[in-house]
Tab-separated table of C-alpha atoms in Angstrom:
chain	number	residue	atom	x	y	z
A	200	GLY	CA	-0.410	1.279	17.380
A	201	GLN	CA	-3.140	0.802	14.180
A	202	ASN	CA	-4.513	-2.846	14.078
A	203	ILE	CA	-6.416	-3.625	10.880
A	204	ASP	CA	-7.379	-7.510	10.487
A	205	GLN	CA	-8.370	-9.395	7.583
A	206	PRO	CA	-8.572	-12.437	6.126
A	207	THR	CA	-5.488	-14.439	5.113
A	208	GLU	CA	-7.212	-16.473	2.230
A	209	MET	CA	-9.856	-17.080	0.550
A	210	THR	CA	-10.836	-19.706	-2.485
A	211	ALA	CA	-14.233	-18.667	-4.846
A	212	THR	CA	-15.451	-20.141	-7.851
A	213	GLU	CA	-15.147	-18.394	-11.556
A	214	GLY	CA	-18.772	-16.322	-11.363
A	215	ALA	CA	-19.199	-16.498	-7.497
A	216	ILE	CA	-19.663	-13.668	-5.320
A	217	VAL	CA	-17.074	-13.547	-2.474
A	218	GLN	CA	-16.927	-10.584	0.519
A	219	ILE	CA	-13.529	-9.737	2.318
A	220	ASN	CA	-13.724	-8.425	5.183
A	221	CYS	CA	-11.755	-6.194	7.229
A	222	THR	CA	-11.542	-4.517	10.774
A	223	TYR	CA	-9.729	-1.958	12.456
A	224	GLN	CA	-8.848	0.111	15.011
A	225	THR	CA	-6.898	3.277	14.163
A	226	SER	CA	-5.543	6.446	16.036
A	227	GLY	CA	-8.720	8.568	14.389
A	228	PHE	CA	-10.245	7.705	11.007
A	229	ASN	CA	-9.719	9.830	7.505
A	230	GLY	CA	-10.829	6.956	4.927
A	231	LEU	CA	-10.474	4.076	4.167
A	232	PHE	CA	-9.235	2.081	1.109
A	233	TRP	CA	-8.834	-1.060	-0.371
A	234	TYR	CA	-6.112	-2.005	-2.893
A	235	GLN	CA	-5.649	-4.989	-5.599
A	236	GLN	CA	-2.401	-6.863	-5.629
A	237	HIS	CA	-1.453	-9.348	-8.183
A	238	ALA	CA	1.662	-11.303	-7.171
A	239	GLY	CA	4.814	-9.849	-7.990
A	240	GLU	CA	2.995	-6.395	-9.106
A	241	ALA	CA	2.530	-3.331	-7.181
A	242	PRO	CA	-0.645	-2.386	-5.784
A	243	THR	CA	-3.204	-0.551	-7.035
A	244	PHE	CA	-6.137	1.939	-6.146
A	245	LEU	CA	-9.802	-0.117	-6.108
A	246	SER	CA	-11.829	2.222	-3.753
A	247	TYR	CA	-12.331	4.729	-1.567
A	248	ASN	CA	-14.505	5.107	1.254
A	249	VAL	CA	-14.824	8.060	4.055
A	250	LEU	CA	-18.880	7.677	4.833
A	251	ASP	CA	-21.051	5.046	5.837
A	252	GLY	CA	-22.545	3.141	3.359
A	253	LEU	CA	-21.849	1.367	0.118
A	254	GLU	CA	-19.864	2.787	-3.016
A	255	GLU	CA	-20.188	0.326	-6.073
A	256	LYS	CA	-17.747	0.514	-8.845
A	257	GLY	CA	-18.548	-1.952	-11.639
A	258	ARG	CA	-18.201	-5.606	-10.085
A	259	PHE	CA	-16.497	-4.310	-7.196
A	260	SER	CA	-18.276	-2.862	-3.980
A	261	SER	CA	-17.464	-1.048	-0.958
A	262	PHE	CA	-18.857	-0.671	2.727
A	263	LEU	CA	-17.701	1.026	5.179
A	264	SER	CA	-19.270	1.004	9.214
A	265	ARG	CA	-17.544	3.860	10.702
A	266	SER	CA	-19.558	3.225	14.265
A	267	LYS	CA	-18.372	-0.416	13.711
A	268	GLY	CA	-14.406	0.329	12.349
A	269	TYR	CA	-15.692	-1.917	9.602
A	270	SER	CA	-15.386	-2.481	6.074
A	271	TYR	CA	-16.099	-4.882	3.305
A	272	LEU	CA	-14.861	-6.031	-0.647
A	273	LEU	CA	-17.675	-7.314	-2.081
A	274	LEU	CA	-16.345	-9.043	-5.842
A	275	LYS	CA	-19.115	-10.008	-7.732
A	276	GLU	CA	-18.937	-12.155	-11.110
A	277	LEU	CA	-15.605	-13.387	-10.180
A	278	GLN	CA	-13.028	-13.452	-13.032
A	279	MET	CA	-9.817	-15.732	-13.109
A	280	LYS	CA	-7.496	-12.568	-13.499
A	281	ASP	CA	-9.953	-10.856	-10.117
A	282	SER	CA	-7.112	-13.746	-8.306
A	283	ALA	CA	-4.922	-11.719	-5.854
A	284	SER	CA	-4.307	-9.695	-2.553
A	285	TYR	CA	-6.915	-7.437	-1.686
A	286	LEU	CA	-5.150	-4.772	0.966
A	287	CYS	CA	-7.061	-3.022	3.338
A	288	ALA	CA	-5.944	0.406	4.375
A	289	VAL	CA	-6.608	3.515	6.762
A	290	ARG	CA	-5.802	6.612	6.410
A	291	ASP	CA	-5.720	8.108	10.229
A	292	ASP	CA	-5.343	11.454	12.069
A	293	ASP	CA	-1.679	11.989	10.763
A	294	TYR	CA	-3.143	10.960	7.208
A	295	LYS	CA	-0.695	8.021	6.731
A	296	LEU	CA	-2.031	4.938	5.569
A	297	SER	CA	-1.918	1.824	7.524
A	298	PHE	CA	-2.304	-1.911	5.931
A	299	GLY	CA	-3.478	-4.787	6.933
A	300	ALA	CA	-1.648	-7.912	5.950
A	301	GLY	CA	-3.757	-8.922	2.862
A	302	THR	CA	-6.528	-11.415	1.900
A	303	THR	CA	-4.790	-13.839	-1.291
A	304	VAL	CA	-8.402	-14.067	-3.029
A	305	THR	CA	-7.782	-17.762	-5.474
A	306	VAL	CA	-10.617	-18.083	-7.873
A	307	ARG	CA	-10.978	-21.578	-9.032
A	308	ALA	CA	-12.681	-22.382	-12.618
B	287	ILE	CA	3.664	7.442	-19.906
B	288	ALA	CA	3.240	9.192	-16.555
B	289	GLY	CA	4.129	7.103	-13.499
B	290	ILE	CA	6.906	6.086	-10.908
B	291	THR	CA	9.855	4.395	-11.463
B	292	GLN	CA	12.263	1.895	-9.474
B	293	ALA	CA	15.566	1.163	-9.532
B	294	PRO	CA	17.354	-1.916	-9.464
B	295	THR	CA	14.350	-3.792	-9.633
B	296	SER	CA	16.136	-6.459	-7.707
B	297	GLN	CA	19.451	-6.618	-5.864
B	298	ILE	CA	21.416	-9.440	-3.698
B	299	LEU	CA	23.576	-7.496	-0.934
B	300	ALA	CA	26.380	-8.430	1.638
B	301	ALA	CA	25.367	-7.398	4.824
B	302	GLY	CA	27.209	-4.283	6.017
B	303	ARG	CA	27.300	-2.856	2.959
B	304	ARG	CA	25.683	0.712	1.853
B	305	MET	CA	22.869	0.643	-0.864
B	306	THR	CA	20.274	3.101	-2.674
B	307	LEU	CA	17.115	2.097	-3.823
B	308	ARG	CA	16.576	4.409	-6.374
B	309	CYS	CA	11.920	6.309	-6.814
B	310	THR	CA	11.542	8.710	-9.810
B	311	GLN	CA	8.107	10.476	-10.528
B	312	ASP	CA	6.933	12.248	-13.105
B	313	MET	CA	3.217	13.012	-12.339
B	314	ARG	CA	4.417	16.363	-9.994
B	315	HIS	CA	3.358	14.734	-7.014
B	316	ASN	CA	3.994	16.887	-3.932
B	317	ALA	CA	4.318	13.575	-1.175
B	318	MET	CA	5.631	10.954	-1.553
B	319	TYR	CA	6.456	7.293	1.072
B	320	TRP	CA	8.820	4.174	0.769
B	321	TYR	CA	7.150	0.804	2.516
B	322	ARG	CA	8.659	-2.365	2.528
B	323	GLN	CA	5.997	-5.355	2.387
B	324	ASP	CA	7.087	-8.730	4.411
B	325	LEU	CA	4.908	-12.066	4.124
B	326	GLY	CA	2.024	-11.928	6.978
B	327	LEU	CA	2.738	-8.164	7.515
B	328	GLY	CA	1.571	-6.090	4.912
B	329	LEU	CA	3.123	-2.611	4.133
B	330	ARG	CA	4.659	-0.719	6.498
B	331	LEU	CA	5.240	2.706	6.314
B	332	ILE	CA	9.339	3.341	6.487
B	333	HIS	CA	9.713	6.972	5.470
B	334	TYR	CA	7.731	9.950	3.825
B	335	SER	CA	7.643	13.221	2.716
B	336	ASN	CA	5.069	15.833	2.391
B	337	THR	CA	6.441	18.159	-0.386
B	338	ALA	CA	9.967	18.783	-1.417
B	339	GLY	CA	12.388	19.508	1.298
B	340	THR	CA	10.734	17.852	4.043
B	341	THR	CA	10.701	14.599	5.286
B	342	GLY	CA	9.308	12.231	8.431
B	343	LYS	CA	9.397	9.270	9.772
B	344	GLY	CA	7.140	6.167	9.602
B	345	GLU	CA	6.256	3.253	11.287
B	346	VAL	CA	9.861	1.946	10.356
B	347	PRO	CA	12.835	3.808	10.325
B	348	ASP	CA	15.378	2.479	11.954
B	349	GLY	CA	18.084	1.560	9.531
B	350	TYR	CA	16.921	4.368	6.688
B	351	SER	CA	17.063	7.331	5.324
B	352	VAL	CA	15.706	9.720	2.921
B	353	SER	CA	16.038	12.967	1.024
B	354	ARG	CA	13.489	14.790	-1.616
B	355	ALA	CA	16.221	17.586	-3.133
B	356	ASN	CA	13.553	17.800	-5.807
B	357	THR	CA	9.839	16.940	-6.356
B	358	ASP	CA	10.775	14.111	-8.890
B	359	ASP	CA	13.317	12.381	-6.688
B	360	PHE	CA	13.209	10.225	-3.516
B	361	PRO	CA	16.083	7.837	-2.846
B	362	LEU	CA	16.101	5.563	0.070
B	363	THR	CA	19.453	4.579	1.821
B	364	LEU	CA	20.160	1.706	3.853
B	365	ALA	CA	23.547	3.086	5.431
B	366	SER	CA	24.410	-1.018	6.367
B	367	ALA	CA	22.466	-3.456	5.272
B	368	VAL	CA	21.351	-6.448	7.700
B	369	PRO	CA	19.588	-9.550	6.375
B	370	SER	CA	16.493	-8.483	8.353
B	371	GLN	CA	16.127	-5.370	6.379
B	372	THR	CA	15.445	-8.219	3.471
B	373	SER	CA	12.046	-7.547	2.097
B	374	VAL	CA	10.441	-5.820	-1.038
B	375	TYR	CA	10.257	-1.515	-1.062
B	376	PHE	CA	7.529	-0.202	-2.902
B	377	CYS	CA	7.581	3.827	-3.435
B	378	ALA	CA	4.351	5.766	-3.621
B	379	SER	CA	3.765	9.200	-4.627
B	380	SER	CA	-0.111	11.145	-4.196
B	381	VAL	CA	-0.804	14.531	-5.105
B	382	SER	CA	-0.892	15.555	-1.934
B	383	SER	CA	-0.180	14.195	1.940
B	384	GLY	CA	-3.833	13.465	2.135
B	385	SER	CA	-6.902	14.588	1.496
B	386	GLY	CA	-10.081	13.298	0.149
B	387	THR	CA	-9.727	10.843	-2.121
B	388	ASP	CA	-6.225	11.597	-2.840
B	389	THR	CA	-5.033	7.990	-3.629
B	390	GLN	CA	-1.366	6.811	-3.011
B	391	TYR	CA	0.194	5.570	-6.732
B	392	PHE	CA	3.066	2.581	-6.531
B	393	GLY	CA	6.189	1.985	-8.038
B	394	PRO	CA	7.126	-1.464	-9.416
B	395	GLY	CA	8.783	-2.672	-6.408
B	396	THR	CA	12.428	-3.707	-5.618
B	397	ARG	CA	13.362	-6.582	-4.281
B	398	LEU	CA	16.449	-6.954	-1.885
B	399	THR	CA	18.401	-9.888	-0.148
B	400	VAL	CA	20.743	-9.175	2.272
B	401	LEU	CA	22.802	-11.844	2.947
């Protein structure tokens, strides 16, 4: 089976930086995705990593280490609108996504 | 506006009743998916379809069935609903069944309560 772990909750202050870690053990690997999901809404795509290293997209960056089965999502210059759940998902050998339970980030003023 | 629509938005259903959740996309995506999302468990794949005319089972298929008669529509049917099927159901689609940066796009979800 697939095992994807991420912290349940994180709290940070507006303007700060938060790092959300994700570790995975899956049957094969064909890429790792991060999604953002605001309460009561659909998940929306944030980032994709398939090679080791850092991918930067504005205030959000995502890192991958395939040998360690590890990724993180870095949110910089936090804004109140960043309060949401962040979902780590791994695409396996069958090209299906397996999701972690999600990390709820609360941004405080 | 292109995207994925789901209906109904929410539904309360008596146990034992049959229910079909509808999903339509207008992006001409080949692959479509149904997930359920439960607190503390994340999104779990129920069924998928890599292309019109084909379907496959995901992680939690029991009690659910799907069909894919055309590219745009992918209905999910609960033949005889049970309380454990109370959940939020998301439909998603992607250009293909998975290559490169192929991303899944999600519909707004259906909140289903089975009493």
